Amino acid sequence: MDRPAMASVFRMRHVPASISGVRSLGRGQADPIFHSRPLGEAIRFVAQADGQYDLSAVAVAYGDRQTPPLGSREVKQLWAEYGQRLMEA
């Protein structure tokens, strides 16, 4: 993801987003269910959940249906670039 694309996502940090594809690593544990949350919060959750959940199929959907979802790699890039600023007003 290049810097202009990351900046575009950063500007949209308050739009509703949904997280899918997060799988539990524990045997017999249910996969987590997520409700709509601001994009910045969704990015933070996925970035901080690495190692606690299987994120190989994670997708963070936001914007209209034309907008491709963010995968684990993009989320890590965004968190590395913006970090807690994704949570600011």
PDB file of C-alpha atoms in Angstrom:
ATOM      1  CA  MET A   1       0.000   0.000   0.000  1.00  0.00           C
ATOM      2  CA  ASP A   2       1.521   3.311  -1.025  1.00  0.00           C
ATOM      3  CA  ARG A   3       1.468   6.487   1.081  1.00  0.00           C
ATOM      4  CA  PRO A   4      -1.402   8.208  -0.810  1.00  0.00           C
ATOM      5  CA  ALA A   5      -3.579   5.114  -0.329  1.00  0.00           C
ATOM      6  CA  MET A   6      -2.683   4.968   3.369  1.00  0.00           C
ATOM      7  CA  ALA A   7      -3.495   8.669   3.743  1.00  0.00           C
ATOM      8  CA  SER A   8      -6.878   8.063   2.112  1.00  0.00           C
ATOM      9  CA  VAL A   9      -7.677   5.270   4.577  1.00  0.00           C
ATOM     10  CA  PHE A  10      -6.491   7.464   7.464  1.00  0.00           C
ATOM     11  CA  ARG A  11      -8.925  10.205   6.431  1.00  0.00           C
ATOM     12  CA  MET A  12     -11.724   7.607   6.514  1.00  0.00           C
ATOM     13  CA  ARG A  13     -10.807   6.340  10.001  1.00  0.00           C
ATOM     14  CA  HIS A  14     -14.243   7.249  11.400  1.00  0.00           C
ATOM     15  CA  VAL A  15     -16.420   5.486   8.803  1.00  0.00           C
ATOM     16  CA  PRO A  16     -18.173   2.272   9.881  1.00  0.00           C
ATOM     17  CA  ALA A  17     -16.183  -0.886   9.250  1.00  0.00           C
ATOM     18  CA  SER A  18     -16.681  -4.599   9.759  1.00  0.00           C
ATOM     19  CA  ILE A  19     -14.117  -7.297  10.492  1.00  0.00           C
ATOM     20  CA  SER A  20     -14.372 -10.815   9.142  1.00  0.00           C
ATOM     21  CA  GLY A  21     -12.075 -13.808   8.800  1.00  0.00           C
ATOM     22  CA  VAL A  22     -10.694 -13.756  12.360  1.00  0.00           C
ATOM     23  CA  ARG A  23     -10.341 -17.299  13.663  1.00  0.00           C
ATOM     24  CA  SER A  24      -9.755 -18.517  17.194  1.00  0.00           C
ATOM     25  CA  LEU A  25      -6.469 -20.309  17.837  1.00  0.00           C
ATOM     26  CA  GLY A  26      -7.901 -22.257  20.777  1.00  0.00           C
ATOM     27  CA  ARG A  27      -9.302 -25.703  20.309  1.00  0.00           C
ATOM     28  CA  GLY A  28     -13.033 -25.731  20.865  1.00  0.00           C
ATOM     29  CA  GLN A  29     -13.250 -21.954  21.173  1.00  0.00           C
ATOM     30  CA  ALA A  30     -15.741 -20.063  19.063  1.00  0.00           C
ATOM     31  CA  ASP A  31     -14.505 -17.586  16.492  1.00  0.00           C
ATOM     32  CA  PRO A  32     -15.066 -13.996  17.623  1.00  0.00           C
ATOM     33  CA  ILE A  33     -18.044 -12.058  16.297  1.00  0.00           C
ATOM     34  CA  PHE A  34     -17.607  -8.376  15.553  1.00  0.00           C
ATOM     35  CA  HIS A  35     -20.164  -5.633  15.236  1.00  0.00           C
ATOM     36  CA  SER A  36     -19.704  -2.502  13.186  1.00  0.00           C
ATOM     37  CA  ARG A  37     -17.077  -0.156  14.582  1.00  0.00           C
ATOM     38  CA  PRO A  38     -15.114   2.835  13.275  1.00  0.00           C
ATOM     39  CA  LEU A  39     -12.391   1.906  10.802  1.00  0.00           C
ATOM     40  CA  GLY A  40      -9.625   3.185  13.097  1.00  0.00           C
ATOM     41  CA  GLU A  41     -10.805   0.874  15.894  1.00  0.00           C
ATOM     42  CA  ALA A  42     -11.033  -2.069  13.495  1.00  0.00           C
ATOM     43  CA  ILE A  43      -7.461  -1.462  12.331  1.00  0.00           C
ATOM     44  CA  ARG A  44      -6.247  -1.233  15.925  1.00  0.00           C
ATOM     45  CA  PHE A  45      -7.977  -4.473  16.894  1.00  0.00           C
ATOM     46  CA  VAL A  46      -6.526  -6.430  13.982  1.00  0.00           C
ATOM     47  CA  ALA A  47      -3.042  -4.973  14.455  1.00  0.00           C
ATOM     48  CA  GLN A  48      -3.035  -5.845  18.146  1.00  0.00           C
ATOM     49  CA  ALA A  49      -4.702  -9.265  17.728  1.00  0.00           C
ATOM     50  CA  ASP A  50      -1.785 -10.694  15.769  1.00  0.00           C
ATOM     51  CA  GLY A  51      -0.624 -13.776  17.656  1.00  0.00           C
ATOM     52  CA  GLN A  52      -3.872 -14.074  19.614  1.00  0.00           C
ATOM     53  CA  TYR A  53      -5.991 -15.062  16.605  1.00  0.00           C
ATOM     54  CA  ASP A  54      -5.477 -16.568  13.165  1.00  0.00           C
ATOM     55  CA  LEU A  55      -5.581 -13.499  10.905  1.00  0.00           C
ATOM     56  CA  SER A  56      -4.607 -15.223   7.656  1.00  0.00           C
ATOM     57  CA  ALA A  57      -8.063 -14.590   6.166  1.00  0.00           C
ATOM     58  CA  VAL A  58      -8.886 -11.291   7.889  1.00  0.00           C
ATOM     59  CA  ALA A  59     -10.726  -8.618   5.919  1.00  0.00           C
ATOM     60  CA  VAL A  60     -11.686  -5.156   7.143  1.00  0.00           C
ATOM     61  CA  ALA A  61     -14.513  -3.864   4.969  1.00  0.00           C
ATOM     62  CA  TYR A  62     -15.347  -0.144   4.931  1.00  0.00           C
ATOM     63  CA  GLY A  63     -16.761   2.466   2.591  1.00  0.00           C
ATOM     64  CA  ASP A  64     -18.888   1.385  -0.334  1.00  0.00           C
ATOM     65  CA  ARG A  65     -18.875  -2.042  -1.941  1.00  0.00           C
ATOM     66  CA  GLN A  66     -16.407  -0.837  -4.568  1.00  0.00           C
ATOM     67  CA  THR A  67     -13.713  -0.275  -1.919  1.00  0.00           C
ATOM     68  CA  PRO A  68     -11.513  -3.360  -1.543  1.00  0.00           C
ATOM     69  CA  PRO A  69     -11.231  -4.619   2.039  1.00  0.00           C
ATOM     70  CA  LEU A  70      -8.007  -4.300   3.982  1.00  0.00           C
ATOM     71  CA  GLY A  71      -6.072  -7.471   4.661  1.00  0.00           C
ATOM     72  CA  SER A  72      -3.633  -8.244   7.435  1.00  0.00           C
ATOM     73  CA  ARG A  73      -0.649  -6.794   5.560  1.00  0.00           C
ATOM     74  CA  GLU A  74      -2.384  -3.464   4.868  1.00  0.00           C
ATOM     75  CA  VAL A  75      -3.592  -3.222   8.460  1.00  0.00           C
ATOM     76  CA  LYS A  76      -0.042  -3.745   9.756  1.00  0.00           C
ATOM     77  CA  GLN A  77       1.256  -1.046   7.393  1.00  0.00           C
ATOM     78  CA  LEU A  78      -1.432   1.412   8.482  1.00  0.00           C
ATOM     79  CA  TRP A  79      -0.818   0.737  12.174  1.00  0.00           C
ATOM     80  CA  ALA A  80       2.939   1.140  11.720  1.00  0.00           C
ATOM     81  CA  GLU A  81       2.430   4.462   9.912  1.00  0.00           C
ATOM     82  CA  TYR A  82      -0.358   6.008  12.007  1.00  0.00           C
ATOM     83  CA  GLY A  83      -0.718   3.985  15.224  1.00  0.00           C
ATOM     84  CA  GLN A  84      -2.862   5.628  17.889  1.00  0.00           C
ATOM     85  CA  ARG A  85      -3.592   8.585  15.600  1.00  0.00           C
ATOM     86  CA  LEU A  86      -6.140   6.296  13.933  1.00  0.00           C
ATOM     87  CA  MET A  87      -8.151   6.574  17.128  1.00  0.00           C
ATOM     88  CA  GLU A  88      -8.093  10.368  17.425  1.00  0.00           C
ATOM     89  CA  ALA A  89     -10.989  12.612  16.480  1.00  0.00           C
TER      90      ALA A  89
END
